[in-house]
PDB file of C-alpha atoms in Angstrom:
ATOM      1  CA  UNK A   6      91.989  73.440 -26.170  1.00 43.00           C
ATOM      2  CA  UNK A   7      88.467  74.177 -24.645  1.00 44.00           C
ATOM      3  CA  UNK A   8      86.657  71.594 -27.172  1.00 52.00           C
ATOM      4  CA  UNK A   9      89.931  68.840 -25.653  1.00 56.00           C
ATOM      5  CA  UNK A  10      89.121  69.721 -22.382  1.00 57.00           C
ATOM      6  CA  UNK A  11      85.318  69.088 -22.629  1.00 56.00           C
ATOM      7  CA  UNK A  12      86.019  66.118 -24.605  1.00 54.00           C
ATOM      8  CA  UNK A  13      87.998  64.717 -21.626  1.00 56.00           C
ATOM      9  CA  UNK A  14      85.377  65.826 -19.083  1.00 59.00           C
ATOM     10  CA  UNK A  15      83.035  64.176 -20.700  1.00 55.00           C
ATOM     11  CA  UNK A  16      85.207  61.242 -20.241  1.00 56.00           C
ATOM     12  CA  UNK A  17      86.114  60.992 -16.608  1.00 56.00           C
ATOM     13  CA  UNK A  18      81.899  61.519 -16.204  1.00 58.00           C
ATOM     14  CA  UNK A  19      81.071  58.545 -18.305  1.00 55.00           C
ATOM     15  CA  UNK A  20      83.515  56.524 -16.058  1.00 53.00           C
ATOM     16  CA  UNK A  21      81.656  57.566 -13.234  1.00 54.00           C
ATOM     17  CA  UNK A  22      78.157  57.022 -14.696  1.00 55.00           C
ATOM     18  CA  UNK A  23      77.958  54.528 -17.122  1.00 54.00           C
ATOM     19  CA  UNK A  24      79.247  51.215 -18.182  1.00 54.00           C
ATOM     20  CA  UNK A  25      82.064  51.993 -20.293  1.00 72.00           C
ATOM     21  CA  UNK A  26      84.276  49.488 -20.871  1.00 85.00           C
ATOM     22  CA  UNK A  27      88.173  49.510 -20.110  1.00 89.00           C
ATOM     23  CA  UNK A  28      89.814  51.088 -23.414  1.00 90.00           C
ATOM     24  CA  UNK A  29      92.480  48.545 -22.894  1.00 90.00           C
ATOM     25  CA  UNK A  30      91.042  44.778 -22.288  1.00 90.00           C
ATOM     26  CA  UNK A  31      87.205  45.776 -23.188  1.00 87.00           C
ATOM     27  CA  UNK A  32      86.474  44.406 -19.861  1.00 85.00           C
ATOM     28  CA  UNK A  33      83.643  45.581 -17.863  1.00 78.00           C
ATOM     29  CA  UNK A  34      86.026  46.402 -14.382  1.00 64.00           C
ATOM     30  CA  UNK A  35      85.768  49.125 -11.859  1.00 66.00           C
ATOM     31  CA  UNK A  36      86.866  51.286 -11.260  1.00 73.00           C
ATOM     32  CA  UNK A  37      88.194  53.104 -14.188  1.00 75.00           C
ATOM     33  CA  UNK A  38      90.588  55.702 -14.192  1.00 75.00           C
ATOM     34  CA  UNK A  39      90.235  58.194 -17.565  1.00 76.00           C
ATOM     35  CA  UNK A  40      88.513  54.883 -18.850  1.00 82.00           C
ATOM     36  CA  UNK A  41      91.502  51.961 -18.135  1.00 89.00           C
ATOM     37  CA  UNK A  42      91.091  49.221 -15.235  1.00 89.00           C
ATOM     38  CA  UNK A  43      93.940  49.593 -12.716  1.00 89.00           C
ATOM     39  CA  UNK A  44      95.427  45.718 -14.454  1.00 91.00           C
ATOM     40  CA  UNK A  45      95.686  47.533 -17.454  1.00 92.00           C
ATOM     41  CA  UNK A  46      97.178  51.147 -16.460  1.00 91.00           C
ATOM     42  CA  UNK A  47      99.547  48.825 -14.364  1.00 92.00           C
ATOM     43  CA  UNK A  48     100.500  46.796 -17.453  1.00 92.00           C
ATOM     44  CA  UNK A  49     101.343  50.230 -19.224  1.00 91.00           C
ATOM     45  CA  UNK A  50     102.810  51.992 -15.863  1.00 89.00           C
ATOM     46  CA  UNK A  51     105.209  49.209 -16.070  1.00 91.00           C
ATOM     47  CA  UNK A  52     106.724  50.091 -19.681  1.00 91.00           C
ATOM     48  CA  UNK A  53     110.185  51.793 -19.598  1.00 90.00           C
ATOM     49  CA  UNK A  54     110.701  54.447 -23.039  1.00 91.00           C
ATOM     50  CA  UNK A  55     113.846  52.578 -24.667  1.00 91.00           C
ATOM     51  CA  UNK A  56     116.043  53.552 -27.886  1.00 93.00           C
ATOM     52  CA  UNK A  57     114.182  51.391 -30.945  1.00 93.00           C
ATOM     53  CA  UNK A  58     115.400  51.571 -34.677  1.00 92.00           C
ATOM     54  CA  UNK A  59     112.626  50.554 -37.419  1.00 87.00           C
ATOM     55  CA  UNK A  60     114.498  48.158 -40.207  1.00 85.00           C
ATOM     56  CA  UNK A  61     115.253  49.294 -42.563  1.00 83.00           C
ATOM     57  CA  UNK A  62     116.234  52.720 -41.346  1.00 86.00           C
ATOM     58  CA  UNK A  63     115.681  55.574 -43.380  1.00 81.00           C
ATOM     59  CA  UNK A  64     118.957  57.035 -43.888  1.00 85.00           C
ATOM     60  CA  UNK A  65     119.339  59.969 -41.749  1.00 88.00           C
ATOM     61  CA  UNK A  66     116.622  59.010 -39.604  1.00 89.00           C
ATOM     62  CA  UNK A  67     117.893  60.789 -35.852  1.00 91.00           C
ATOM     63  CA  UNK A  68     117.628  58.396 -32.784  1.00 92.00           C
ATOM     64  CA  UNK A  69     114.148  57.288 -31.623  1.00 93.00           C
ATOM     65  CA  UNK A  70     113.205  56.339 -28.313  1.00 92.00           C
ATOM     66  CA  UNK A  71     108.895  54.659 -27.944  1.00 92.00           C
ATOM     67  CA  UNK A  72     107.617  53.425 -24.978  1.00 91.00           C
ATOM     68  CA  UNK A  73     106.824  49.927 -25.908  1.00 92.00           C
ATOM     69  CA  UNK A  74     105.916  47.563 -28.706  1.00 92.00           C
ATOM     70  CA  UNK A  75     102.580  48.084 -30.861  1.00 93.00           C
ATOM     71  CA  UNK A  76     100.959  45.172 -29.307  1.00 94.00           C
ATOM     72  CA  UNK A  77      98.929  44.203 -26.324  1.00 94.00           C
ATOM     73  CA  UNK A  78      97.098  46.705 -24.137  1.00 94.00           C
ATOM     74  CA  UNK A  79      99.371  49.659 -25.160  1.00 94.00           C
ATOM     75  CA  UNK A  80      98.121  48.629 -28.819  1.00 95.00           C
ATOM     76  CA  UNK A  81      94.084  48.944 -27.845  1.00 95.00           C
ATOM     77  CA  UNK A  82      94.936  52.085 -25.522  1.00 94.00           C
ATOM     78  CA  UNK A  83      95.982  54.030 -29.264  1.00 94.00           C
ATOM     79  CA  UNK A  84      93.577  52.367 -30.947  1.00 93.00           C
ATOM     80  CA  UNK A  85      90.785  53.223 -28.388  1.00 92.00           C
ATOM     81  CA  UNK A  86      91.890  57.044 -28.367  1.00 91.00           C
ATOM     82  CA  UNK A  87      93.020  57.640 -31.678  1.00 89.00           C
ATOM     83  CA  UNK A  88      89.963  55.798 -33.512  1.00 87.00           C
ATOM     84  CA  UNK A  89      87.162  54.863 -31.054  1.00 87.00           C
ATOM     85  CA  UNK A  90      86.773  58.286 -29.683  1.00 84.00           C
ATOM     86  CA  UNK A  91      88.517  57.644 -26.136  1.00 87.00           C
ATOM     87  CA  UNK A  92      89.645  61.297 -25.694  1.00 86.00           C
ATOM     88  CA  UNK A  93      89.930  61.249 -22.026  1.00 85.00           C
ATOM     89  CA  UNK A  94      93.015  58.731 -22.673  1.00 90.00           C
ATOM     90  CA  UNK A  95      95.397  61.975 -23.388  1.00 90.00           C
ATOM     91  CA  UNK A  96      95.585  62.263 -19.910  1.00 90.00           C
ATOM     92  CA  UNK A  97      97.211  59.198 -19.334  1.00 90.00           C
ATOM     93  CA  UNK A  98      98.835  58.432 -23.087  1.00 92.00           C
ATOM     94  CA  UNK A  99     100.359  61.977 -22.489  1.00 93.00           C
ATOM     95  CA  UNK A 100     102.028  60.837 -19.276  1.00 91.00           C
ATOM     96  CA  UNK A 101     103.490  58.346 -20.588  1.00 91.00           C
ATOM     97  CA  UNK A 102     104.436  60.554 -23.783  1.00 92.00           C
ATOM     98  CA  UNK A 103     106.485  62.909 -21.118  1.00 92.00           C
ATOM     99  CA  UNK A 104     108.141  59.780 -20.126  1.00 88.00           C
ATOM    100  CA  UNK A 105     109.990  59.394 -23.374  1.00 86.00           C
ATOM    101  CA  UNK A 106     111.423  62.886 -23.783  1.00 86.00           C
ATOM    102  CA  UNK A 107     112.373  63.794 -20.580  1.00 81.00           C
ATOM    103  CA  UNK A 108     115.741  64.421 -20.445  1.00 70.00           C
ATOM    104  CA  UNK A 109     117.906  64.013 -17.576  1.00 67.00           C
ATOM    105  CA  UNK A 110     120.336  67.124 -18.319  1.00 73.00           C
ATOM    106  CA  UNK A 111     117.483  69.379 -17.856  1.00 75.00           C
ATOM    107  CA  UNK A 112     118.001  70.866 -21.419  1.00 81.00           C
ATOM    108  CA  UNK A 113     114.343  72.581 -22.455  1.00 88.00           C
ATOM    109  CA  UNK A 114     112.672  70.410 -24.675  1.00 90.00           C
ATOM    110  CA  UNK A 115     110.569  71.113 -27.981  1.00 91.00           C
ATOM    111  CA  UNK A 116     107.803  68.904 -28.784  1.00 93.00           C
ATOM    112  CA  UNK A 117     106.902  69.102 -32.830  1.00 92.00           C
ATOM    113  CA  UNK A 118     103.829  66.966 -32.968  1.00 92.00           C
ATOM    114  CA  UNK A 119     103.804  65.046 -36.278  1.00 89.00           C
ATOM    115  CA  UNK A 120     100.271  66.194 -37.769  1.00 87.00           C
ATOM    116  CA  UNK A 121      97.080  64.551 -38.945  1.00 82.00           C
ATOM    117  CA  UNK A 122      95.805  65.471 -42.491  1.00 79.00           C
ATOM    118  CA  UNK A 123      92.886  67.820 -41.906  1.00 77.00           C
ATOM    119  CA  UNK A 124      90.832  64.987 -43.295  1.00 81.00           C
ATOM    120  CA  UNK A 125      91.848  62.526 -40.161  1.00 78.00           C
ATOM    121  CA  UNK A 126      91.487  65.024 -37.923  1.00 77.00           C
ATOM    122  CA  UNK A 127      87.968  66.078 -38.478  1.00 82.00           C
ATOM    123  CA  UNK A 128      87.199  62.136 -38.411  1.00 82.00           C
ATOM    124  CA  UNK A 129      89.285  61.889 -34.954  1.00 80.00           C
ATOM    125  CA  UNK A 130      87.812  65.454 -33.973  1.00 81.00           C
ATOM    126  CA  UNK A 131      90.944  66.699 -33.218  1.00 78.00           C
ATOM    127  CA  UNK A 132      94.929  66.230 -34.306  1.00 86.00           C
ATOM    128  CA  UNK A 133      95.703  63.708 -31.506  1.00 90.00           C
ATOM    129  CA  UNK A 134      98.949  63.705 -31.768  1.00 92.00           C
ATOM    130  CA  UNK A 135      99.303  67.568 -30.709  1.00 92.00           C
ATOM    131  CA  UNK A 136      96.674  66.522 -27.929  1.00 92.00           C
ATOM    132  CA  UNK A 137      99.325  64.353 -26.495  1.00 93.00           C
ATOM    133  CA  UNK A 138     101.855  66.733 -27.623  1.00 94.00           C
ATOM    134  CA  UNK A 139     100.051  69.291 -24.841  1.00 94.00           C
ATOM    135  CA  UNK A 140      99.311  67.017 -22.013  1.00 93.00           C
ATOM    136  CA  UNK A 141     103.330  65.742 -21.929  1.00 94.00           C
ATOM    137  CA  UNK A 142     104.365  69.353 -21.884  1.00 94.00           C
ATOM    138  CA  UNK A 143     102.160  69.681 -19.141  1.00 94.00           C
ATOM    139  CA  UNK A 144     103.568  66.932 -17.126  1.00 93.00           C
ATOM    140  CA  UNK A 145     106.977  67.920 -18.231  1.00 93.00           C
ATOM    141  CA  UNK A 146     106.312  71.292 -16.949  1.00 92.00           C
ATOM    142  CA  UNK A 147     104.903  70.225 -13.262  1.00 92.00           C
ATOM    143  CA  UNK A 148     108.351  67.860 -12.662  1.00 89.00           C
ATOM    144  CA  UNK A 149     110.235  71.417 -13.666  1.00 89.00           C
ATOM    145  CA  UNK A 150     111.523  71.144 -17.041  1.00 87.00           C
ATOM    146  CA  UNK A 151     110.761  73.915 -19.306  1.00 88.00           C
ATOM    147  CA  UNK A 152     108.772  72.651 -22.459  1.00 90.00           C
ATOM    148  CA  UNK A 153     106.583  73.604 -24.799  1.00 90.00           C
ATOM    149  CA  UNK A 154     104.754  72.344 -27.980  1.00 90.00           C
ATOM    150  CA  UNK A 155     105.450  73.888 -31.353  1.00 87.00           C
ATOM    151  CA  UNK A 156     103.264  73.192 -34.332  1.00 83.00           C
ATOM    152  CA  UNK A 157     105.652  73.891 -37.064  1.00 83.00           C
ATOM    153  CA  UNK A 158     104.389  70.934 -39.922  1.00 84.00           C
ATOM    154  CA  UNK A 159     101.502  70.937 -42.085  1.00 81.00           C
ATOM    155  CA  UNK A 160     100.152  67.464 -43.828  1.00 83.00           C
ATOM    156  CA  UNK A 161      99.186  66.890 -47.050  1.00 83.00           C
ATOM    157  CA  UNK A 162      96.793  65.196 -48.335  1.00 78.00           C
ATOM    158  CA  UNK A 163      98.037  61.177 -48.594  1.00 73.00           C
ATOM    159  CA  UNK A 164      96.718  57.582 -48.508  1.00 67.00           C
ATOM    160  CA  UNK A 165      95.782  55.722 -45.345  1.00 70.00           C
ATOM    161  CA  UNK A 166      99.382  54.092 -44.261  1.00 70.00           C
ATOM    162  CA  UNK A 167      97.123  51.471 -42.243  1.00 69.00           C
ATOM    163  CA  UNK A 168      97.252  49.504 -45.651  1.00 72.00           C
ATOM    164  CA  UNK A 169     101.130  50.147 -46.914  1.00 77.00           C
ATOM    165  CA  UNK A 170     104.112  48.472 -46.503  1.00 79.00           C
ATOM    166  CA  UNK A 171     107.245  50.249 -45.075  1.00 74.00           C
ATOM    167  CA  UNK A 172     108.432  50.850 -48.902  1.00 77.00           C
ATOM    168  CA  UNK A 173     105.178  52.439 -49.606  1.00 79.00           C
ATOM    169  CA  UNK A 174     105.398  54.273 -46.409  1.00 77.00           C
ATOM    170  CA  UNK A 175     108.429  55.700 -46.927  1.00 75.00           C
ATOM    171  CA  UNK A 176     107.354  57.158 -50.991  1.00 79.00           C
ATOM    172  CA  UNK A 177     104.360  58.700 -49.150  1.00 77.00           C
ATOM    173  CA  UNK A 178     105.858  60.118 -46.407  1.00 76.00           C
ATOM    174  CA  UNK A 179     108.229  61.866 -48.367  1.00 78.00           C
ATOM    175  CA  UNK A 180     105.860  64.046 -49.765  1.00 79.00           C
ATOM    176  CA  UNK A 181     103.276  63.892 -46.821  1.00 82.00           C
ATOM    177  CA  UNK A 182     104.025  66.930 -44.879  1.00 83.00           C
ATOM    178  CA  UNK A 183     105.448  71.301 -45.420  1.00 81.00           C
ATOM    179  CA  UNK A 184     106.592  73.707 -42.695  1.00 81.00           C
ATOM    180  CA  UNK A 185     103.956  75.974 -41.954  1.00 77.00           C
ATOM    181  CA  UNK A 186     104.244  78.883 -44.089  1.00 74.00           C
ATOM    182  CA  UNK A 187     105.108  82.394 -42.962  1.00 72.00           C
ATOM    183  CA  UNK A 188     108.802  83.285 -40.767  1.00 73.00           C
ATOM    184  CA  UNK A 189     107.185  81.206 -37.759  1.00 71.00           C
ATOM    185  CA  UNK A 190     109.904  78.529 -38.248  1.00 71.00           C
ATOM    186  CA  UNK A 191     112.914  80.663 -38.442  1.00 76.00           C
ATOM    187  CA  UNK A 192     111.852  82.515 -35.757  1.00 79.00           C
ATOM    188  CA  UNK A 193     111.662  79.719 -33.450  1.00 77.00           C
ATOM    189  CA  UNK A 194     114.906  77.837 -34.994  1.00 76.00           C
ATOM    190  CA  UNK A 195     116.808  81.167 -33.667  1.00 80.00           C
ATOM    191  CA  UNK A 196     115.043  80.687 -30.186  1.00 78.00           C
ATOM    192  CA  UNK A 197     116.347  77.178 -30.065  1.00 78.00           C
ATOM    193  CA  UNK A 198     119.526  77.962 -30.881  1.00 80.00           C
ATOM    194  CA  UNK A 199     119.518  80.684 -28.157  1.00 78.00           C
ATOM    195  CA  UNK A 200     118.334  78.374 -25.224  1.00 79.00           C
ATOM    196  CA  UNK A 201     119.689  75.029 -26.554  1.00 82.00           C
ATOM    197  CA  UNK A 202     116.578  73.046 -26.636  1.00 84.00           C
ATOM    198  CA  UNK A 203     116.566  69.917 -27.532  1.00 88.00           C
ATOM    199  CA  UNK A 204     113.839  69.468 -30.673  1.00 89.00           C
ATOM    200  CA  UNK A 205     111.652  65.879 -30.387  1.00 92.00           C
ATOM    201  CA  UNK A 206     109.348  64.876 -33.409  1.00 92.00           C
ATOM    202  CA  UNK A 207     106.405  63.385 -31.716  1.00 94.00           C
ATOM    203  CA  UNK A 208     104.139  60.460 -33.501  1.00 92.00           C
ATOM    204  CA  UNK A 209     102.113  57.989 -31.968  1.00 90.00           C
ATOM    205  CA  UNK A 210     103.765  54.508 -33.799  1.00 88.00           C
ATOM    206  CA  UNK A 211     107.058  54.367 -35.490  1.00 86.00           C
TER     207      UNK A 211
END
């Protein structure tokens, strides 16, 4: 959390101080906010989280809500955190993120970020997918909905999906992650059963 929260600092200064460009139309505009132009956060502000459904579906794949299609600035906004080092864009991505799994009975909500491999994640310096995971639960948390983050997978070593199909997707995710080892996961299925939380997987692109 502390090396996040520098990481992010370090952000909102640059944005101040130097000429960073917008993370979402590489244009040179001011001012930024957490490194987007306000046409860009607009363009993403404006995105409603709707049920989607990947064909083919894996069979019992649960219901799936994103924010918007992989394309256009929402596309360079994960690209520019996840792989160009835009950290500061949790703020903002994980807004958005809270968006998605709010519920509107109130029911407490589970985030189980979907891991990196600890190869990816020394690359990205960080798993950014828990990253997000946090800063939703803290939005979630100031509107008044109990939340909380839970990181109950472990990945395994696997091949880059950025060059598979969705066949080849599907054989490697399969075998791509574990539960943690140790009683952490029963011990937390038994608390969810007890409050009735509602469990979300979390990933960035379905």
């Amino acid at each position: 959390m502390l090396a996040d929260g520098i990481a992010e600092a370090w952000d909102a200064l640059v944005d101040l101080v130097l000429p960073a460009a917008c993370a979402g139309c590489r244009g040179s505009h001011r001012p930024l906010r957490r490194g987007v132009c306000p046409k860009c956060m607009a363009a993403v502000d404006d995105l409603v989280p709707h049920a989607v459904r990947p064909v083919p579906a894996p069979t019992g794949l649960p219901p799936c809500v994103a924010l918007g299609r992989y394309e256009g600035v929402l596309r360079e906004l994960l690209l520019s955190y996840k792989e160009r080092g835009r950290h500061g864009l949790a703020v903002p991505l994980g807004a958005l993120l809270a968006q998605g799994v709010a519920l509107r009975d109130g029911a407490p909500v589970l985030l189980v970020p979907v891991p990196d491999t600890a190869r990816a994640a020394r690359r990205r310096q960080g798993d950014h997918v828990s990253r997000l995971a946090r800063h939703a639960v803290t939005k979630l948390r100031a509107a008044g909905q109990l939340a909380a983050v839970a990181s109950l997978l472990q990945a395994l070593p696997r091949p880059d999906s950025a060059g598979l199909d969705s066949a080849a997707r599907a054989v490697a995710a399969a075998a791509a992650f574990r539960l943690r080892p140790g009683r952490a996961a029963a011990r937390l299925r038994e608390r969810v059963r007890a409050s009735g939380a509602r469990v979300v997987v979390v990933d960035d692109i379905l």
